[in-house]
Coordinates of C-alpha atoms in Angstrom, one line a residue:
M14 CA 2.1 3.8 -4.3
N15 CA 3.9 0.6 -4.0
R16 CA 3.5 -2.8 -5.6
F17 CA 1.5 -4.3 -2.7
K18 CA -1.2 -1.8 -3.3
Y19 CA -1.8 -3.6 -6.5
S20 CA -1.2 -6.9 -5.0
Y21 CA -3.8 -6.1 -2.4
I22 CA -6.5 -5.6 -5.1
Q23 CA -5.3 -8.7 -7.0
L24 CA -5.5 -10.9 -4.0
I25 CA -8.8 -9.6 -2.8
C26 CA -10.1 -10.9 -6.1
S27 CA -8.6 -14.3 -5.6
L28 CA -9.4 -14.1 -1.8
L29 CA -6.2 -15.4 -0.3
L30 CA -5.2 -15.6 3.3
V31 CA -2.3 -13.3 2.8
I32 CA -4.6 -10.4 2.2
A33 CA -6.7 -11.3 5.1
L34 CA -3.4 -10.9 7.0
A35 CA -2.2 -7.9 5.1
A36 CA -4.2 -5.0 6.5
G37 CA -5.6 -4.3 10.0
C38 CA -5.1 -2.9 13.4
G39 CA -5.5 -3.7 17.1
A40 CA -2.8 -5.4 19.3
P41 CA -4.0 -8.6 20.9
S42 CA -4.9 -8.3 24.6
G43 CA -2.7 -10.0 27.1
T44 CA 0.5 -9.8 24.9
L45 CA 3.7 -7.9 25.6
P46 CA 5.1 -5.1 23.5
S47 CA 8.6 -6.7 23.5
G48 CA 10.6 -9.6 24.9
E49 CA 9.8 -8.8 28.5
G50 CA 8.3 -12.3 29.0
A51 CA 11.5 -14.0 28.1
S52 CA 13.4 -11.8 30.5
S53 CA 11.2 -12.5 33.5
E54 CA 11.3 -16.3 32.8
S55 CA 15.1 -16.1 32.5
S56 CA 15.5 -14.5 35.9
K57 CA 13.0 -17.0 37.4
A58 CA 15.0 -19.8 36.1
V59 CA 18.1 -18.8 38.2
S60 CA 16.5 -19.9 41.4
E61 CA 15.0 -23.1 40.0
P62 CA 16.6 -26.5 40.1
A63 CA 18.8 -27.4 37.1
S64 CA 16.3 -30.0 35.8
E65 CA 13.4 -27.5 35.9
S66 CA 15.6 -24.9 34.2
N67 CA 16.6 -27.4 31.5
A68 CA 13.0 -28.4 30.9
F69 CA 12.0 -24.7 30.6
N70 CA 14.8 -24.0 28.2
E71 CA 13.8 -27.0 26.0
K72 CA 10.2 -25.8 26.1
K73 CA 11.3 -22.4 25.0
R74 CA 13.5 -23.7 22.3
Q75 CA 10.7 -25.9 20.9
A76 CA 8.2 -23.0 21.0
Q77 CA 10.5 -20.8 19.0
A78 CA 11.3 -23.5 16.5
D79 CA 7.6 -24.2 16.1
F80 CA 6.8 -20.5 15.5
D81 CA 9.6 -20.2 12.9
Q82 CA 8.1 -23.2 11.1
L83 CA 4.6 -21.7 11.3
T84 CA 5.7 -18.4 9.7
H85 CA 7.7 -20.2 7.1
D86 CA 4.8 -22.5 6.2
L87 CA 2.4 -19.5 6.1
F88 CA 4.8 -17.7 3.7
L89 CA 5.1 -20.7 1.4
D90 CA 1.3 -21.2 1.4
E91 CA 0.5 -17.6 0.5
V92 CA 3.1 -17.1 -2.3
D93 CA 2.1 -20.5 -3.7
N94 CA -1.6 -19.6 -3.9
S95 CA -1.2 -16.8 -6.4
P96 CA 1.1 -16.8 -9.4
I97 CA 1.2 -13.0 -9.4
T98 CA 2.2 -12.9 -5.7
L99 CA 4.7 -15.7 -6.2
H100 CA 6.4 -14.0 -9.1
Y101 CA 6.6 -10.6 -7.5
T102 CA 7.8 -12.0 -4.2
L103 CA 10.3 -14.7 -5.5
A104 CA 12.3 -14.5 -8.7
D105 CA 13.4 -18.1 -8.1
P106 CA 10.6 -20.0 -6.3
A107 CA 12.3 -23.4 -7.1
A108 CA 15.0 -22.5 -4.6
L109 CA 12.4 -22.8 -1.9
G110 CA 10.9 -26.0 -3.4
I111 CA 8.0 -24.3 -5.1
T112 CA 7.7 -25.9 -8.5
D113 CA 4.0 -26.8 -8.9
Y114 CA 1.6 -23.9 -8.6
D115 CA -1.6 -22.5 -10.2
K116 CA -0.9 -20.5 -13.3
T117 CA -4.3 -18.7 -13.7
L118 CA -5.7 -15.5 -12.2
G119 CA -8.3 -17.5 -10.3
T120 CA -11.8 -16.2 -9.6
I121 CA -13.7 -14.0 -7.1
S122 CA -16.8 -15.1 -5.3
L123 CA -18.7 -14.7 -2.1
E124 CA -18.0 -18.4 -1.3
E125 CA -14.3 -17.9 -1.6
S126 CA -14.4 -14.8 0.6
R127 CA -16.3 -16.7 3.3
Q128 CA -13.8 -19.6 3.1
S129 CA -11.0 -17.1 3.5
L130 CA -12.5 -15.9 6.8
A131 CA -12.9 -19.5 7.9
D132 CA -9.2 -20.1 7.2
L133 CA -8.5 -17.1 9.4
K134 CA -10.5 -18.4 12.2
S135 CA -8.5 -21.6 12.1
L136 CA -5.2 -19.7 12.1
K137 CA -6.5 -17.6 15.1
V138 CA -7.1 -20.8 17.0
Q139 CA -3.6 -21.9 16.2
L140 CA -2.1 -18.6 17.4
D141 CA -4.1 -18.7 20.5
T142 CA -2.4 -21.9 21.6
I143 CA 1.0 -20.2 21.5
D144 CA 2.6 -19.1 24.7
S145 CA 4.0 -15.8 23.5
R146 CA 6.2 -15.4 26.6
L147 CA 8.4 -18.1 25.1
L148 CA 9.1 -16.3 21.8
R149 CA 12.1 -14.3 20.8
E150 CA 11.6 -10.6 20.5
D151 CA 11.4 -10.7 16.7
Q152 CA 8.9 -13.5 16.8
L153 CA 6.8 -11.7 19.4
L154 CA 6.5 -8.7 17.1
T155 CA 5.4 -11.0 14.3
F156 CA 3.0 -12.7 16.7
H157 CA 1.5 -9.3 17.6
I158 CA 1.2 -8.3 13.9
L159 CA -0.5 -11.6 12.9
S160 CA -2.9 -11.5 15.8
S161 CA -3.8 -7.9 15.1
H162 CA -4.5 -8.5 11.5
I163 CA -6.5 -11.6 12.1
N164 CA -8.7 -9.8 14.6
T165 CA -9.3 -6.9 12.3
Q166 CA -10.1 -9.1 9.3
L167 CA -12.5 -11.2 11.3
S168 CA -14.5 -8.1 12.1
S169 CA -15.5 -8.0 8.5
E170 CA -17.5 -11.2 8.8
G171 CA -21.0 -10.7 7.3
L172 CA -19.8 -7.7 5.2
E173 CA -18.1 -9.7 2.4
L174 CA -20.4 -8.3 -0.3
Y175 CA -19.3 -4.7 0.5
E176 CA -15.8 -5.4 -0.9
Q177 CA -15.5 -3.6 -4.3
P178 CA -12.8 -4.9 -6.7
L179 CA -13.6 -2.3 -9.4
S180 CA -12.9 1.5 -9.4
S181 CA -11.9 3.8 -12.2
S182 CA -8.2 4.3 -11.2
L183 CA -7.5 1.9 -8.3
G184 CA -9.6 -1.1 -9.3
I185 CA -8.2 -4.4 -10.5
Q186 CA -9.2 -3.6 -14.1
A187 CA -6.9 -0.5 -14.0
Q188 CA -4.0 -2.0 -12.1
L189 CA -3.8 -5.6 -13.4
P190 CA -2.4 -4.7 -16.8
I191 CA 0.5 -2.8 -15.2
L192 CA 1.3 -5.9 -13.1
L193 CA 1.2 -8.0 -16.2
S194 CA 3.3 -5.6 -18.2
E195 CA 6.0 -5.6 -15.5
Y196 CA 6.0 -9.4 -15.1
V197 CA 9.7 -9.9 -15.5
F198 CA 10.9 -12.9 -17.5
Y199 CA 13.8 -14.5 -15.7
S200 CA 13.4 -17.8 -17.6
R201 CA 11.5 -19.6 -20.3
Q202 CA 9.1 -20.9 -17.7
D203 CA 8.2 -17.3 -16.7
V204 CA 7.3 -16.6 -20.3
E205 CA 5.0 -19.6 -20.5
D206 CA 3.5 -18.8 -17.1
Y207 CA 2.8 -15.3 -18.2
L208 CA 1.0 -16.4 -21.4
T209 CA -1.2 -18.8 -19.3
L210 CA -2.0 -16.0 -16.9
L211 CA -2.9 -13.6 -19.7
S212 CA -5.1 -16.2 -21.3
S213 CA -7.1 -16.6 -18.1
I214 CA -8.1 -12.9 -17.7
D215 CA -11.4 -13.3 -19.4
T216 CA -12.5 -16.1 -17.0
F217 CA -11.3 -13.9 -14.1
Y218 CA -13.2 -10.9 -15.2
K219 CA -16.3 -13.0 -15.8
S220 CA -16.2 -14.0 -12.1
I221 CA -15.9 -10.3 -11.2
I222 CA -19.1 -9.5 -13.2
S223 CA -20.9 -12.4 -11.4
F224 CA -19.8 -10.9 -8.1
E225 CA -21.0 -7.4 -9.1
Q226 CA -24.4 -8.9 -10.1
Q227 CA -24.6 -10.6 -6.7
Q228 CA -23.8 -7.2 -5.0
T229 CA -26.5 -5.5 -7.1
E230 CA -29.1 -8.1 -6.1
A231 CA -28.2 -7.5 -2.5
G232 CA -28.8 -3.8 -2.9
L233 CA -25.1 -2.9 -2.9
G234 CA -24.6 -2.3 -6.6
L235 CA -22.6 0.4 -8.3
S236 CA -24.3 3.6 -9.2
D237 CA -24.5 4.8 -12.8
P238 CA -22.0 7.6 -12.4
V239 CA -19.4 5.2 -10.9
I240 CA -20.2 2.6 -13.6
D241 CA -19.6 5.2 -16.3
R242 CA -16.2 6.1 -14.8
I243 CA -15.1 2.5 -14.6
I244 CA -16.2 1.8 -18.2
Q245 CA -14.2 4.8 -19.3
S246 CA -11.1 3.4 -17.7
C247 CA -11.8 0.0 -19.4
K248 CA -11.9 1.6 -22.8
A249 CA -8.2 2.5 -22.5
Y250 CA -7.3 -1.2 -22.9
L251 CA -9.4 -1.9 -26.0
L252 CA -6.4 -1.9 -28.2
D253 CA -5.5 -4.8 -30.5
A254 CA -2.1 -6.5 -30.2
D255 CA -0.5 -4.4 -32.9
H256 CA -1.3 -1.2 -31.0
S257 CA -1.1 -2.3 -27.3
F258 CA 1.6 -1.4 -24.9
M259 CA 1.3 -5.0 -23.7
S260 CA 2.9 -6.2 -26.9
E261 CA 5.7 -3.6 -26.7
T262 CA 6.7 -4.5 -23.1
F263 CA 6.4 -8.2 -23.9
T264 CA 9.0 -8.0 -26.6
Q265 CA 11.3 -6.0 -24.4
R266 CA 11.1 -8.5 -21.6
L267 CA 11.6 -11.4 -24.0
D268 CA 15.0 -10.0 -25.0
Q269 CA 16.2 -10.5 -21.4
V270 CA 15.7 -14.3 -21.5
E271 CA 18.9 -16.1 -22.2
G272 CA 19.0 -19.0 -24.6
L273 CA 16.0 -18.3 -26.7
T274 CA 16.4 -18.6 -30.5
E275 CA 14.9 -16.0 -32.8
E276 CA 12.4 -18.7 -33.9
E277 CA 11.4 -19.3 -30.3
K278 CA 11.1 -15.6 -29.6
N279 CA 8.9 -15.1 -32.7
A280 CA 6.7 -18.0 -31.6
F281 CA 6.2 -16.4 -28.1
I282 CA 5.4 -13.0 -29.7
S283 CA 2.8 -14.7 -31.8
Q284 CA 1.3 -16.4 -28.8
N285 CA 1.2 -13.1 -26.9
K286 CA -0.6 -11.3 -29.7
T287 CA -3.1 -14.1 -29.8
A288 CA -3.7 -13.9 -26.1
I289 CA -4.2 -10.1 -26.3
N290 CA -6.6 -10.3 -29.2
E291 CA -8.5 -13.4 -28.1
H292 CA -8.5 -13.1 -24.3
F293 CA -7.3 -9.7 -23.0
V294 CA -9.3 -7.3 -25.2
P295 CA -12.5 -9.6 -25.1
A296 CA -12.2 -9.6 -21.3
Y297 CA -12.5 -5.8 -21.2
E298 CA -15.3 -5.9 -23.8
A299 CA -17.1 -8.4 -21.6
L300 CA -16.5 -6.3 -18.5
I301 CA -17.9 -3.2 -20.2
A302 CA -21.0 -5.2 -21.4
G303 CA -21.5 -6.6 -17.9
L304 CA -21.3 -3.2 -16.3
E305 CA -23.7 -1.7 -18.9
S306 CA -26.2 -4.4 -17.9
L307 CA -26.1 -3.2 -14.3
K308 CA -26.9 0.4 -15.0
G309 CA -30.1 1.6 -13.5
K310 CA -29.9 -1.0 -10.7
G311 CA -27.5 0.5 -8.2
M312 CA -29.5 3.1 -6.3
N313 CA -26.8 4.6 -4.0
D314 CA -24.8 7.3 -5.6
K315 CA -23.4 8.5 -2.3
G316 CA -21.0 7.1 0.3
L317 CA -21.1 3.9 2.4
Y318 CA -23.1 5.7 5.0
Y319 CA -26.3 5.1 3.0
L320 CA -25.9 1.4 2.7
P321 CA -27.5 -0.9 5.3
Q322 CA -24.3 -1.8 7.1
G323 CA -22.2 0.9 5.4
R324 CA -20.8 2.6 8.5
D325 CA -19.8 -0.8 10.0
Y326 CA -18.0 -1.7 6.8
Y327 CA -16.3 1.8 6.7
T328 CA -15.2 1.4 10.3
Y329 CA -13.7 -2.0 9.4
L330 CA -12.1 -0.6 6.3
V331 CA -10.5 2.4 8.1
N332 CA -9.0 0.0 10.7
S333 CA -7.9 -2.4 8.0
V334 CA -6.4 0.1 5.7
T335 CA -4.8 2.5 8.2
G336 CA -3.9 0.2 11.2
T337 CA -4.5 3.4 13.3
S338 CA -3.8 3.6 17.0
Y339 CA -6.8 5.9 17.5
G340 CA -9.6 4.0 19.1
D341 CA -12.5 5.1 16.9
I342 CA -13.3 7.2 13.9
P343 CA -14.5 10.3 15.9
S344 CA -11.2 10.4 17.8
L345 CA -9.3 10.0 14.5
K346 CA -11.3 12.8 12.9
K347 CA -10.5 15.1 15.9
A348 CA -6.8 14.3 15.6
I349 CA -6.9 15.1 11.8
N350 CA -8.8 18.4 12.5
D351 CA -6.2 19.4 15.2
Q352 CA -3.3 18.8 12.8
M353 CA -5.1 20.7 10.1
L354 CA -5.4 23.6 12.4
N355 CA -1.7 23.4 13.3
D356 CA -0.8 23.4 9.6
L357 CA -3.1 26.3 8.8
T358 CA -1.7 28.3 11.7
A359 CA 1.8 27.6 10.6
M360 CA 1.0 28.8 7.1
E361 CA -0.5 32.0 8.4
E362 CA 2.6 32.7 10.5
I363 CA 4.9 32.1 7.5
L364 CA 2.9 34.4 5.3
A365 CA 2.7 37.1 7.9
T366 CA 6.5 37.1 8.0
D367 CA 6.9 37.0 4.2
P368 CA 3.7 37.7 2.3
G369 CA 5.5 37.4 -1.1
L370 CA 5.7 33.6 -0.6
A371 CA 2.0 33.4 -1.4
Q372 CA 2.9 34.2 -5.0
E373 CA 5.9 32.0 -5.0
M374 CA 3.6 29.0 -4.3
Y375 CA 2.3 29.3 -7.8
S376 CA 5.5 29.9 -9.7
Y377 CA 8.3 27.9 -7.9
S378 CA 10.4 25.3 -9.6
F379 CA 13.0 22.8 -8.4
Q380 CA 16.5 23.0 -9.7
L381 CA 16.7 19.4 -10.8
T382 CA 14.2 18.0 -13.4
E383 CA 15.6 14.7 -14.5
P384 CA 14.4 11.7 -12.4
E385 CA 17.8 9.9 -12.3
A386 CA 19.6 13.1 -11.2
I387 CA 16.9 13.7 -8.6
L388 CA 17.2 10.2 -7.2
A389 CA 21.0 10.6 -6.9
D390 CA 20.7 14.0 -5.2
L391 CA 18.1 12.7 -2.7
A392 CA 20.3 9.7 -1.8
E393 CA 23.3 12.1 -1.1
Q394 CA 21.3 14.7 0.9
C395 CA 19.4 12.1 3.0
S396 CA 22.5 10.4 4.3
Q397 CA 22.6 12.4 7.5
D398 CA 19.0 11.6 8.5
F399 CA 18.5 8.1 7.1
P400 CA 20.5 4.9 7.4
E401 CA 22.4 4.2 4.2
I402 CA 21.5 1.3 1.9
Q403 CA 23.8 -0.1 -0.8
G404 CA 23.7 -1.9 -4.1
Y405 CA 20.4 -0.9 -5.6
V406 CA 19.4 -0.1 -9.2
C407 CA 16.3 1.8 -10.2
N408 CA 14.8 1.9 -13.7
I409 CA 12.7 4.9 -14.4
K410 CA 9.8 4.2 -16.8
E411 CA 7.0 6.2 -18.3
V412 CA 3.3 5.3 -18.0
P413 CA 2.0 4.5 -21.5
Q414 CA 0.3 7.6 -22.9
A415 CA -2.9 5.8 -23.4
L416 CA -3.1 5.2 -19.6
E417 CA -2.1 8.6 -18.4
N418 CA -5.7 9.7 -17.6
I419 CA -6.5 6.7 -15.5
L420 CA -3.4 5.8 -13.6
S421 CA -1.7 7.5 -10.6
P422 CA 0.9 10.2 -11.0
A423 CA 3.7 7.8 -10.1
F424 CA 4.2 4.4 -8.5
Y425 CA 6.9 2.0 -7.4
L426 CA 6.7 -1.7 -8.0
T427 CA 8.3 -3.8 -5.2
V428 CA 11.1 -6.1 -6.1
P429 CA 11.3 -9.8 -5.3
I430 CA 13.0 -10.4 -2.0
D431 CA 15.6 -12.6 -3.7
R432 CA 16.3 -10.2 -6.4
P433 CA 16.6 -6.6 -5.0
Q434 CA 18.1 -5.1 -8.1
D435 CA 15.0 -5.0 -10.3
N436 CA 13.5 -1.7 -9.0
S437 CA 11.1 0.2 -11.3
I438 CA 9.4 3.6 -10.8
Y439 CA 6.7 4.7 -13.2
I440 CA 6.2 8.4 -13.9
N441 CA 2.9 9.6 -15.4
N442 CA 3.9 12.5 -17.5
G443 CA 0.3 13.5 -17.9
S444 CA 0.1 14.2 -14.1
V445 CA 3.7 15.1 -13.0
S446 CA 5.4 18.4 -13.7
A447 CA 9.2 18.0 -14.1
S448 CA 9.9 21.4 -12.6
R449 CA 7.2 21.5 -9.9
T450 CA 6.4 18.1 -8.6
L451 CA 8.9 15.5 -9.9
Y452 CA 11.4 16.2 -7.1
S453 CA 9.0 15.5 -4.2
T454 CA 7.5 12.6 -6.2
M455 CA 10.8 10.9 -6.5
A456 CA 11.3 11.3 -2.8
H457 CA 7.9 9.6 -2.2
E458 CA 8.4 6.7 -4.7
G459 CA 12.2 6.3 -4.6
Y460 CA 14.7 7.6 -2.0
P461 CA 14.0 7.8 0.9
G462 CA 10.4 6.6 0.0
H463 CA 9.0 3.3 -1.1
M464 CA 12.0 1.9 -2.9
Y465 CA 14.4 2.8 -0.1
Q466 CA 12.0 1.6 2.7
T467 CA 11.4 -1.7 0.9
L468 CA 15.1 -2.4 0.2
Y469 CA 16.0 -1.5 3.8
F470 CA 13.6 -3.9 5.3
N471 CA 14.3 -6.7 2.8
Q472 CA 18.0 -6.5 3.8
S473 CA 17.0 -7.1 7.4
D474 CA 16.9 -10.5 9.2
A475 CA 13.1 -10.4 9.5
C476 CA 11.3 -13.6 8.5
D477 CA 10.1 -13.9 4.9
L478 CA 6.4 -13.7 6.0
R479 CA 7.0 -10.1 7.3
K480 CA 8.5 -9.2 3.9
L481 CA 5.4 -10.5 2.2
L482 CA 2.8 -8.8 4.3
S483 CA 1.7 -5.3 3.2
F484 CA 0.6 -2.4 5.5
G485 CA -0.6 0.4 3.3
S486 CA -0.7 3.2 5.9
Y487 CA 2.7 2.4 7.3
S488 CA 4.2 2.4 3.7
E489 CA 2.2 5.4 2.4
G490 CA 2.5 7.3 5.6
W491 CA 6.3 6.9 5.5
A492 CA 6.4 8.0 1.8
T493 CA 4.3 11.0 2.6
Y494 CA 6.4 11.9 5.6
V495 CA 9.6 11.8 3.5
E496 CA 8.0 13.5 0.6
Y497 CA 7.3 16.6 2.8
Y498 CA 10.8 16.2 4.3
S499 CA 12.3 16.6 0.7
Y500 CA 10.9 20.2 0.5
G501 CA 13.5 21.2 3.1
L502 CA 16.5 19.9 1.2
E503 CA 18.8 22.0 -0.9
N504 CA 16.7 21.9 -4.0
G505 CA 16.5 25.5 -5.4
L506 CA 13.5 26.6 -3.4
P507 CA 13.6 30.1 -1.9
E508 CA 13.9 30.5 1.9
G509 CA 10.6 30.0 3.7
L510 CA 8.8 28.3 0.8
P511 CA 9.7 24.7 1.8
D512 CA 7.9 25.0 5.1
L513 CA 4.9 26.7 3.4
L514 CA 4.7 24.0 0.8
R515 CA 5.0 21.2 3.4
H516 CA 2.2 22.6 5.6
N517 CA 0.0 23.4 2.6
S518 CA 0.4 19.8 1.2
A519 CA -0.3 18.3 4.5
F520 CA -3.4 20.5 5.0
T521 CA -4.7 19.6 1.6
L522 CA -4.2 15.8 2.1
A523 CA -5.9 16.1 5.5
L524 CA -8.8 17.9 3.9
Y525 CA -9.4 15.0 1.5
G526 CA -9.2 12.6 4.5
I527 CA -11.8 14.6 6.4
M528 CA -14.1 14.6 3.3
D529 CA -13.6 10.8 3.2
I530 CA -14.9 10.5 6.7
N531 CA -17.7 13.0 6.1
I532 CA -18.9 11.2 3.0
H533 CA -18.7 7.6 4.1
Y534 CA -19.2 7.9 7.9
E535 CA -21.3 11.0 8.3
G536 CA -23.3 10.9 5.1
W537 CA -22.3 14.1 3.2
N538 CA -23.7 14.4 -0.3
E539 CA -22.2 16.1 -3.3
E540 CA -23.7 19.5 -2.4
Q541 CA -22.1 19.5 1.1
V542 CA -18.8 18.6 -0.5
S543 CA -19.2 21.4 -2.9
Q544 CA -19.8 23.9 -0.1
Y545 CA -16.8 22.6 1.8
L546 CA -14.5 22.9 -1.3
N547 CA -15.7 26.4 -2.1
Q548 CA -15.1 27.5 1.5
Y549 CA -11.5 26.3 1.7
F550 CA -10.3 26.4 -1.9
K551 CA -12.8 28.5 -3.7
I552 CA -13.5 25.5 -6.0
S553 CA -16.9 26.0 -7.5
D554 CA -16.6 24.4 -10.9
P555 CA -19.3 21.6 -10.8
S556 CA -17.3 19.2 -13.0
V557 CA -14.3 19.5 -10.7
V558 CA -16.4 19.0 -7.6
T559 CA -18.1 16.0 -9.1
T560 CA -14.7 14.5 -10.0
I561 CA -13.4 14.9 -6.4
Y562 CA -16.6 13.6 -4.9
Y563 CA -16.7 10.4 -7.0
D564 CA -13.0 9.8 -6.5
I565 CA -13.8 9.6 -2.8
V566 CA -17.1 7.7 -3.2
E567 CA -15.3 5.1 -5.4
N568 CA -12.3 4.6 -3.1
P569 CA -13.3 4.8 0.6
A570 CA -10.4 5.2 3.0
N571 CA -7.9 5.8 0.2
Y572 CA -6.8 9.2 1.3
L573 CA -6.8 8.1 4.9
E574 CA -4.3 5.4 4.0
Y575 CA -1.8 8.2 3.2
Y576 CA -2.7 10.8 5.7
V577 CA -3.3 8.7 8.8
G578 CA 0.1 7.0 8.4
Y579 CA 1.7 10.4 8.1
L580 CA -0.3 11.7 11.1
E581 CA 0.8 8.7 13.2
I582 CA 4.5 9.2 12.2
I583 CA 4.6 12.9 12.9
G584 CA 2.7 12.3 16.2
M585 CA 5.4 9.9 17.3
Q586 CA 8.1 12.2 16.1
R587 CA 6.6 15.1 18.1
D588 CA 6.3 12.9 21.2
A589 CA 9.9 11.8 20.8
K590 CA 11.3 15.3 20.5
K591 CA 9.3 16.4 23.6
S592 CA 10.5 13.5 25.7
L593 CA 14.1 13.2 24.5
G594 CA 15.1 16.8 24.0
L595 CA 18.8 16.8 23.1
R596 CA 18.8 13.0 23.0
Y597 CA 16.5 13.1 19.9
S598 CA 17.9 12.8 16.4
D599 CA 16.0 12.3 13.1
L600 CA 18.5 9.6 12.1
E601 CA 17.6 7.4 15.2
F602 CA 13.9 8.1 14.9
N603 CA 13.9 7.1 11.3
R604 CA 16.0 4.0 12.1
F605 CA 13.4 3.0 14.7
L606 CA 10.6 3.1 12.2
L607 CA 12.6 1.3 9.5
D608 CA 13.8 -1.4 11.8
I609 CA 10.4 -2.2 13.2
G610 CA 9.2 -2.6 9.7
P611 CA 5.7 -2.8 8.2
A612 CA 3.1 -3.1 10.9
P613 CA -0.2 -1.6 12.1
F614 CA 0.4 1.6 14.2
R615 CA -1.5 0.1 17.1
V616 CA 1.2 -2.5 17.3
I617 CA 4.0 -0.1 16.7
R618 CA 3.0 2.4 19.4
P619 CA 4.0 0.2 22.5
Y620 CA 7.4 -0.4 20.9
F621 CA 7.8 3.3 20.3
S622 CA 7.2 4.0 23.9
E623 CA 9.8 1.5 24.9
W624 CA 12.2 2.9 22.4
V625 CA 11.8 6.4 23.9
E626 CA 12.5 5.1 27.4
E627 CA 15.6 3.4 26.2
R628 CA 16.8 6.6 24.4
K629 CA 16.4 8.5 27.7
G630 CA 19.3 6.5 29.1
I631 CA 21.7 7.6 26.4
N632 CA 23.9 10.7 26.9
P633 CA 23.1 13.5 24.5

């Protein structure tokens, strides 16, 4: 999972426009998939008088300059509105003239959410006045992306109270401490900003409880089982400053700041301990107390289907999170089922050829078990199928032991666009096996996964706004795609097993995606999920079933974010191989996806069709 997954949660809580722009689907009607408009106008100009041609060229130049200014202003506005976003996007904001900015975590409220939608409407009006035929090809792509995102986000109007900032593992209360603990200190100002941020967390969490109370009053409150899971995750942070990982990482980061005397360092360390003991820990205590007060009031312990507009919100959420090119949820579900059948058939064929591989699935191990060695090996072996990137450094870190039970198996935190060297990958030793899962995990998070993908696009000439916007299913779909690709590398696995593992992993992820749809869109209860898990996996332990069920209930569309992106990518890959034959290469297909960059798949698809047609004209 990448940094913007966390930023997404953080910015939902402060309700900024960047997040309203940062997830969605649907290309705007009446727009072109590439720069065709410019081409047709250019040919038209040949037969026009010189004065008319000059006037058109000036109009075109002005439109392009105006659009560049618009995207630049949007970028500055969004990074300036959140200190977390600002710091994780720009290591040196002053270089872009950003010196005065809010230094608190802000608040979350229904009013702010509605204001965010109002701001989106204003931006939509502004975009609608643009003649997209006058834009450069790169601008046109950005125009499509912005229009698509705005249209998707506006479809959530009236559903603002359905947004849920809390969940046991992916909620803001679980993710924010990691963002704060990785808040790099480039200067003395960063240290001061951090301490101010940390001291505002109690006010921020107080606003979240107020929002949760408002949801409960509207009949949308959390059920007791979900509240209990969230409270359990909160308890992991009830550590005083002398025992908190927040103190340990603070001291380590402080040592990186040049020019601080020992006296100044000690003063900052004292301030940090005070902020932890007087603001951070009390914030979690207040959050727990607030959640306890809501117990017995949230009546729905099932999926979104059972809420008044739950299916509408789920439809919006799937479109927002996945950016899928499929027209509706039933057609998406059919595509998932079809691919599941393909994977299941492939597994049966592999096992029919070599039945012994069934046992190998439970006893295999990769030959490399150290993350740094794995990352280097992946970079070397991927060179034939992925464009090379240069000059990166990656720090491998361990999830604090106290948080192993509530955080993801691994995650990558995106680097500032003006400081690409500060890459960090966290490994959760409580969830990741060095011999069985670390290799594919490093492919997902590192090379050629999130780290590689992020650095590749940040090295491009795309505008800064594109490097700020996050598209979860594009990023997670890519990381899942390359994770499965890594099984087939020279990694110590016996012949036949890589394909079996790949199909099995894809089938399992699809199964969770189908359960997500069945729970939230079709109304499955825990008993139906239990029957389904028993049918496919022989899972009958009630505690395991309950854990899986509430993981999905708490985080609607989470598994789809991963699987739908993967489904879209392999669907395009399959179409490209069929259409191009010998003209197809993995290198060029991967380059296409990387060059187009983060975007909804509904926007990407027309560009993909155009790319295929262009490749047909190349000699194999």
